[in-house]
Coordinates of C-alpha atoms and ligand atoms in Angstrom, one line a residue:
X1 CA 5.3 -21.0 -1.1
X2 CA 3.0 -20.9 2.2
X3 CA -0.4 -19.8 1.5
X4 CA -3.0 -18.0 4.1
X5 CA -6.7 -17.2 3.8
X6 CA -7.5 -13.7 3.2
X7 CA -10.1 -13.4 5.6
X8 CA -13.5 -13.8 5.2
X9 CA -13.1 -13.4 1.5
X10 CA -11.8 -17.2 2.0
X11 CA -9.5 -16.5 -0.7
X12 CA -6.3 -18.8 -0.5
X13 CA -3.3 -16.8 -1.5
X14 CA 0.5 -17.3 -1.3
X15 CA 1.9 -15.0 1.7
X16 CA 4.1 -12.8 -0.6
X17 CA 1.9 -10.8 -3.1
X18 CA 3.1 -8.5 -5.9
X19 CA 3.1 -4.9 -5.4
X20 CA 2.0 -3.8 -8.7
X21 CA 3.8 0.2 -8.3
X22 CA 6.8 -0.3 -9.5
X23 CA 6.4 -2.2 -13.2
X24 CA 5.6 1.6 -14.2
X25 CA 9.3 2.1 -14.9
X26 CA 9.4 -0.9 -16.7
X27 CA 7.0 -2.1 -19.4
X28 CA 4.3 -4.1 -20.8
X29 CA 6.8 -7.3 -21.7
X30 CA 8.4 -7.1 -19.0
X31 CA 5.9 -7.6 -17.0
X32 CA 4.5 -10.5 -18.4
X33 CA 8.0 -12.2 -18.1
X34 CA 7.3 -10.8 -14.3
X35 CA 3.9 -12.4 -14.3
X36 CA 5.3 -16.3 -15.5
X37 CA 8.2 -15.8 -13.0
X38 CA 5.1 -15.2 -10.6
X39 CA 3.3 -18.4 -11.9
X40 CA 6.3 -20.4 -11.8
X41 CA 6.7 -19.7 -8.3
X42 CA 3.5 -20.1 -6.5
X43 CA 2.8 -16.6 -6.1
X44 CA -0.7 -15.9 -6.9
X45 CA -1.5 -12.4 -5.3
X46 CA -1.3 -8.8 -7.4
X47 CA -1.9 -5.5 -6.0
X48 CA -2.5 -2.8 -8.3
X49 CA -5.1 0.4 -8.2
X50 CA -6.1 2.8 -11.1
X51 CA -3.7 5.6 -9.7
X52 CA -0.9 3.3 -10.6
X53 CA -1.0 5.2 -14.2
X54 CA 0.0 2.1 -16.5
X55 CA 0.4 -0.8 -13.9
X56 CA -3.3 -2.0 -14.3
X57 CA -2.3 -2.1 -18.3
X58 CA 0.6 -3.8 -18.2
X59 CA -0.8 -6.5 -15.5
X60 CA -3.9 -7.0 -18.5
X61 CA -1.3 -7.7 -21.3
X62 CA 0.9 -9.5 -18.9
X63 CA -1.6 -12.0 -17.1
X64 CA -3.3 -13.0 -20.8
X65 CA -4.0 -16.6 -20.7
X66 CA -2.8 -16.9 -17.4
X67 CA -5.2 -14.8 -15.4
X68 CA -7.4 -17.6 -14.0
X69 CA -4.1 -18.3 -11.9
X70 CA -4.2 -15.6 -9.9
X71 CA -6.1 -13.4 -7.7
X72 CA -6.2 -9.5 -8.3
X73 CA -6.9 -6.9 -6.0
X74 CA -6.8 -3.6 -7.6
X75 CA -8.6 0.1 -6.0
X76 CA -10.0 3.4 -6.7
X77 CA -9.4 6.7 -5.6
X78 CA -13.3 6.9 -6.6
X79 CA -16.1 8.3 -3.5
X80 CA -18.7 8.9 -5.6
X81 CA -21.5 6.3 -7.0
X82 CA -20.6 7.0 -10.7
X83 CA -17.0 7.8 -10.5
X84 CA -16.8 4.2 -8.8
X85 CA -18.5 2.4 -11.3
X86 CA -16.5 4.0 -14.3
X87 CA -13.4 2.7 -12.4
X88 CA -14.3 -0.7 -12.1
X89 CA -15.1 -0.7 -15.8
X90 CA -12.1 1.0 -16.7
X91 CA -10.0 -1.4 -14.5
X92 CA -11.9 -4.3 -16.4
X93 CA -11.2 -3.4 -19.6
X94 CA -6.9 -2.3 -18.3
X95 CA -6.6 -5.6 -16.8
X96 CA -8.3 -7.5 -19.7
X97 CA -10.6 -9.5 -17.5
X98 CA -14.2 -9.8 -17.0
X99 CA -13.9 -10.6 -13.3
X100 CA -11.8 -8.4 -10.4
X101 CA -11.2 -11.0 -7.1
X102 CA -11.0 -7.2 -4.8
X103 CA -11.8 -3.9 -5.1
X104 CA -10.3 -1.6 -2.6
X105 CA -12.0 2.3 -0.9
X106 CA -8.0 3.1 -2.1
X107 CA -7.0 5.5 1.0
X108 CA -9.6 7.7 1.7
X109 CA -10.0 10.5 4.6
X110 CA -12.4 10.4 7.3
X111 CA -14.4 12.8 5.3
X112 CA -14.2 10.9 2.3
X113 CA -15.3 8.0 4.2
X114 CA -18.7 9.7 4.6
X115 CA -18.8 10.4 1.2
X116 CA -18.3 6.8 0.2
X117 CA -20.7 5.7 2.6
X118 CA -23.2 7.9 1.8
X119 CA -26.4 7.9 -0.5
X120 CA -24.8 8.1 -4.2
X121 CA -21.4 6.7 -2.7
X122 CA -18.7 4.8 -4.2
X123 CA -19.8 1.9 -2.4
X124 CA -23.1 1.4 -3.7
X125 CA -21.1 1.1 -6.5
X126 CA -18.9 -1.5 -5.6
X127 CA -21.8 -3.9 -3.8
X128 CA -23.8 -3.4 -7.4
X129 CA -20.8 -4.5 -8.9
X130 CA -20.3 -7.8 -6.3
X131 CA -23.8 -8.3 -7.0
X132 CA -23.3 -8.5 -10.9
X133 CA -20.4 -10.8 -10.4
X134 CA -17.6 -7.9 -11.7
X135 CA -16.0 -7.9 -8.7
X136 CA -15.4 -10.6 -6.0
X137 CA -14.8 -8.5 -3.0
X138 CA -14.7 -5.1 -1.4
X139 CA -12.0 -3.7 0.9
X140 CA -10.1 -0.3 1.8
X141 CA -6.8 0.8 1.9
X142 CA -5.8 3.5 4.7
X143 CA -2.6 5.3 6.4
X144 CA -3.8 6.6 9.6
X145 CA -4.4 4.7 12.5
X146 CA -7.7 6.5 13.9
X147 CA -9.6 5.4 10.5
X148 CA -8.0 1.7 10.3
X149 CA -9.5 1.5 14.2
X150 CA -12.8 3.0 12.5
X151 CA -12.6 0.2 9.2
X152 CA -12.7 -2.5 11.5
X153 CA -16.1 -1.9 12.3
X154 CA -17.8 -1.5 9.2
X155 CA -19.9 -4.9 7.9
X156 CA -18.5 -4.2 4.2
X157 CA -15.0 -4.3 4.9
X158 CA -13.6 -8.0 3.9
X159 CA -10.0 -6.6 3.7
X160 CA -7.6 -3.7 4.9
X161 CA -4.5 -2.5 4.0
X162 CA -2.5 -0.7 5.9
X163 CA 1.3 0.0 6.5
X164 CA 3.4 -2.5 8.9
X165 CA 6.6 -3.0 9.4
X166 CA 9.6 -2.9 11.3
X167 CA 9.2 0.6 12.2
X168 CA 5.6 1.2 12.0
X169 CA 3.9 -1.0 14.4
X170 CA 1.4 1.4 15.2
X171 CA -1.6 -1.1 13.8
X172 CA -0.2 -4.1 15.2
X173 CA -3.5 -4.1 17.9
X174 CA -5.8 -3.7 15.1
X175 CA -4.0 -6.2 12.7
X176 CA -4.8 -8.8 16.0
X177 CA -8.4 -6.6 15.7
X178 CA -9.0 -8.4 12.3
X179 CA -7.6 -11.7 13.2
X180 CA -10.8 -11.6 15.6
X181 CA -13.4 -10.7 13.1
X182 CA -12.0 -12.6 9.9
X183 CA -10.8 -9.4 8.0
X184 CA -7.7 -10.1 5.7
X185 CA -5.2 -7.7 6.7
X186 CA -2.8 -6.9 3.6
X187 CA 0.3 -5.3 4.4
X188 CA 2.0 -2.3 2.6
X189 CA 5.0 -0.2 3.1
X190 CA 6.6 -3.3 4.1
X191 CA 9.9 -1.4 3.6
X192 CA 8.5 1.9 5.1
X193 CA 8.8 3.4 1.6
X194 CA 12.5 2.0 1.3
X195 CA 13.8 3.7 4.2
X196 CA 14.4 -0.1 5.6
X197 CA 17.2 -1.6 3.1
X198 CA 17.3 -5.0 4.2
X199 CA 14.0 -6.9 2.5
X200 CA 15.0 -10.0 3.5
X201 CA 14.6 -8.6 7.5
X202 CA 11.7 -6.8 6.8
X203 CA 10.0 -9.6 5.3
X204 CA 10.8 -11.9 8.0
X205 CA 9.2 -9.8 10.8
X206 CA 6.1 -9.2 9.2
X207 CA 5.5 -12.7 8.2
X208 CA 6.3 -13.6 11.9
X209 CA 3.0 -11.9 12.8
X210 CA 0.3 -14.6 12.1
X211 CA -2.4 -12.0 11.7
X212 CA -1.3 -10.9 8.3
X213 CA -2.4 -12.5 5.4
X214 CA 0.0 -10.8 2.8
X215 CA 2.2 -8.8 2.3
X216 CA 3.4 -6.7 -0.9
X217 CA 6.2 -6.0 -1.4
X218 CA 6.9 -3.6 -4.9
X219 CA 8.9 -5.8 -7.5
X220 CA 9.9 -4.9 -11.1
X221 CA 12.9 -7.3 -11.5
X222 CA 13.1 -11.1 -11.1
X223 CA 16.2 -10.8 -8.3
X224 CA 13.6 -8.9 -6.2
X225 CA 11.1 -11.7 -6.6
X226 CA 13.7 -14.4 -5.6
X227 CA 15.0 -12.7 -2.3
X228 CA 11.6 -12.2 -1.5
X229 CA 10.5 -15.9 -2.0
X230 CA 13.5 -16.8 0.0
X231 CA 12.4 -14.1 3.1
X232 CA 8.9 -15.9 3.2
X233 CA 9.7 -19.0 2.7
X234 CA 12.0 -19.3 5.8
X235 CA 9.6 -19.5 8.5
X236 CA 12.2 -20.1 11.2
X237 CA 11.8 -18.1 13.8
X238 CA 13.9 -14.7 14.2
X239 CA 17.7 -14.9 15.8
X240 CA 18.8 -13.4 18.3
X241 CA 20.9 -11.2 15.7
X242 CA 17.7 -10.1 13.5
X243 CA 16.2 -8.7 16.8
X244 CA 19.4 -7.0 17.6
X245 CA 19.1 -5.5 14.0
X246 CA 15.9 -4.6 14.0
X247 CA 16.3 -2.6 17.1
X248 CA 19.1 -1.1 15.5
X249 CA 17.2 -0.1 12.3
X250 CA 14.4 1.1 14.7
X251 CA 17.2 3.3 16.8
X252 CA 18.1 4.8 13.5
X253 CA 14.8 5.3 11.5
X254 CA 12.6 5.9 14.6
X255 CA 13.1 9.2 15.5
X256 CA 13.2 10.5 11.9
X257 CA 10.8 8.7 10.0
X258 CA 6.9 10.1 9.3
X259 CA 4.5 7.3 9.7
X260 CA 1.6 9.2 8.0
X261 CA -0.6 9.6 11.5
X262 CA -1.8 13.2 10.0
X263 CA -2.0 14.3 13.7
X264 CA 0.3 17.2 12.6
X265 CA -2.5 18.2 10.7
X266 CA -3.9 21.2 10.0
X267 CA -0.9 23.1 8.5
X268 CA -1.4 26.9 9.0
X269 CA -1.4 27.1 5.3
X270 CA -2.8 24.0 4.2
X271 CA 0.5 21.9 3.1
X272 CA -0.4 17.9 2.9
X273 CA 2.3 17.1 5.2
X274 CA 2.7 13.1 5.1
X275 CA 1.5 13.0 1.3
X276 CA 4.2 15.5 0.2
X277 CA 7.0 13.3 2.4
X278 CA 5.6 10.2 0.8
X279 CA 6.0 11.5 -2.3
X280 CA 9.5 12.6 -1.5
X281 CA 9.9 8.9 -0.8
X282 CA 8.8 7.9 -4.2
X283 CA 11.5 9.9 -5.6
X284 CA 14.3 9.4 -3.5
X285 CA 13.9 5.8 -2.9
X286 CA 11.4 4.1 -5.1
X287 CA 13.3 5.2 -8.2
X288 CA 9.8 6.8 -9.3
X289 CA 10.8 10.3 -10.3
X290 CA 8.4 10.9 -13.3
X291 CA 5.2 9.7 -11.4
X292 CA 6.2 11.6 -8.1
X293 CA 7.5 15.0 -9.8
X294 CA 3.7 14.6 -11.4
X295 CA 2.1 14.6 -8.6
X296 CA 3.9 17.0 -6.5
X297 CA 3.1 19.5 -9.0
X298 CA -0.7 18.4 -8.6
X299 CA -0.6 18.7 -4.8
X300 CA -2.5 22.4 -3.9
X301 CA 0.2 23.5 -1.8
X302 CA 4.1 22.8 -2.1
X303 CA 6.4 22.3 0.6
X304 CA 8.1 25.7 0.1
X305 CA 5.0 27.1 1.2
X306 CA 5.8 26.5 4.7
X307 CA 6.1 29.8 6.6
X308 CA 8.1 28.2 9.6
X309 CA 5.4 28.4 12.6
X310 CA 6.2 24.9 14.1
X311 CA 2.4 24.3 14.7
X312 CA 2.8 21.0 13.0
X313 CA 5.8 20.1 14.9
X314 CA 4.2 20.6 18.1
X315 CA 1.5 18.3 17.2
X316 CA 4.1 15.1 15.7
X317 CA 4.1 12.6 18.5
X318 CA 7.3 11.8 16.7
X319 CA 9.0 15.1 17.3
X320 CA 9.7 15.3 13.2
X321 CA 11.4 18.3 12.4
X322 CA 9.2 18.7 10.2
X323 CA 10.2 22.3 9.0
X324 CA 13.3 21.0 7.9
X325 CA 12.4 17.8 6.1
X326 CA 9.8 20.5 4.2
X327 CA 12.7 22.1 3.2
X328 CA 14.2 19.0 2.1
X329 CA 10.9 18.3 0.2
X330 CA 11.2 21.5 -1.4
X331 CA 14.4 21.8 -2.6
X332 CA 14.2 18.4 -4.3
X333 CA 11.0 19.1 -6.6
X334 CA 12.4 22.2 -6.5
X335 CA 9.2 24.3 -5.1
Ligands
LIG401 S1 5.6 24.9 10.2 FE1 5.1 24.9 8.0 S2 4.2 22.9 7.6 FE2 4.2 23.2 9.8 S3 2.1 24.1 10.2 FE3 3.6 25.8 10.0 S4 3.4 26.3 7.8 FE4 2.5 24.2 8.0
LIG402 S1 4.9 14.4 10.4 FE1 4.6 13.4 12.3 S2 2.5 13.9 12.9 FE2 2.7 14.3 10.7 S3 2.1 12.4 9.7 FE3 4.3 12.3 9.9 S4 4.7 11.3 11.9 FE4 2.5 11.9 11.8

């Protein structure tokens, strides 16, 4: 297993992380075989966050007596002082530890960034909790490029995460960005939500890029974990026939594939449009029905809300037809 520093945390940790998401659809013993398989292998990095509904759980019971071998980022959907600092108890007390290596701002919007910010904000919280010795580190987690070049600039940021892979290359600047300054740049969405089905490739082009420092890739069954040790443990670099298939999977995916920028927003009648398509990933590709038919029924306005005006469209740099993958949205949740 190579290992890379996660920035100025100085955290050594193996290049392949686990993605906590997916050992929802398992369960608690299954994921502490997951977690020795992990050991066993060198893998030392877990990725969770409290909106994961049972993942920090099982990741408690699974990492008992083991936990001291491995490093665990978890994050909050928290912006507010108090709302933070009942998180990090609660993910204490879910992951069965006394001590949390990172603690992630988990994706929030430009506004919400004030918020956390702010006096009474989730991140007083989290530097308290640094200070008491809870947590080990504080990063953020984001999908939209103008806020990642925003996150780069802020002194408390030890770690972002942001999407990158083979199709979305849209932060590979800032990635280089937090190379400079010593930021540990975790990478999610390696498989753009699934839409890219070979991992092996996918793996192999993001580890190719020196300014990552891992990469999580979702795993609930050992076969994942060994085709993913295999991807980052070839370091070789890419043939001539992986580029060929990359731009192949880019000439397929690109012109059809949302990569979260919101500058479609605002929707004439206030539809989330990248959350509701990510969701729609969830269910059609992450095998996640449950947790994704949950929150589509939580989101304020549903896809079959759209009323058609294309002001959305006309705003996707990607030319999405957006109207139509709505419909799409719709018709599988079913409103
Ligand atoms: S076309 Fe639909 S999704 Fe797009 S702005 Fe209009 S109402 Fe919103
Ligand atoms: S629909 Fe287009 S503009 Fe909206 S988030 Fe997706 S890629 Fe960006």
């Amino acid at each position: 297993m190579e290992y890379r520093v996660l920035g100025k945390t100085g955290l050594k940790i193996s290049s392949l992380g686990f993605g906590g998401i997916p050992i929802q659809r398992i369960d608690a013993e299954g994921t502490k075989k997951l977690m020795y398989q992990l050991k066993d292998a060198g893998v030392n990095y877990i990725d969770t966050a409290r909106g994961y509904t049972v993942s920090e759980e099982y990741l408690g019971y699974g990492l008992e007596g083991i936990r001291d071998q491995f490093v665990i980022a978890t994050k909050s959907m928290a912006r507010t002082k108090e709302a933070m600092a009942a998180d990090i108890e609660t993910s204490l007390k879910n992951l069965r530890t006394d001590y949390i290596d990172l603690y992630q701002v988990h994706n929030p919007t430009e506004k919400d960034i004030d918020t956390v910010m702010g006096p009474g904000g989730a991140l007083e919280a989290l530097q308290e909790a640094k200070a008491a010795g809870k947590i080990g580190h504080i990063g953020i987690t984001l999908h939209a490029e103008d806020l990642f070049k925003k996150a780069v600039d802020f002194d408390w940021v030890e770690t972002i995460m942001f999407p990158y892979n083979l199709v979305e290359t849209q932060g590979e600047k800032l990635i280089k960005v937090c190379a400079e300054r010593n930021i540990g740049f975790i990478v999610m969405k390696p498989l753009a939500g699934g839409a890219i089905e070979d991992p092996t490739l996918a793996l192999r082009f993001i580890m190719a890029n020196p300014g990552v420092s891992v990469v999580i890739p979702g795993m609930a069954a050992e076969k994942e974990l060994k085709q993913n040790i295999a991807a980052v443990e070839d370091t070789s670099p890419l043939t001539a026939e992986e580029n060929a298939k990359i731009l192949e999977i880019r000439n397929t995916l690109g012109t059809q594939f949302c990569r979260r920028c919101n500058y479609c927003a605002p929707c004439s009648v206030g539809i989330q449009i990248p959350a509701l398509f990510i969701l729609e990933g969830y269910y059609s590709r992450y095998d996640l029905q449950d947790w994704a038919i949950a929150r589509y029924k939580g989101s304020a306005v549903k896809a079959s809300a759209c009323v058609g005006c294309g002001a959305c469209e006309d705003r996707c740099p990607y030319n999405l037809p957006i109207r139509k993958m709505l419909k799409n949205v719709a018709d599988k949740f079913g409103e």
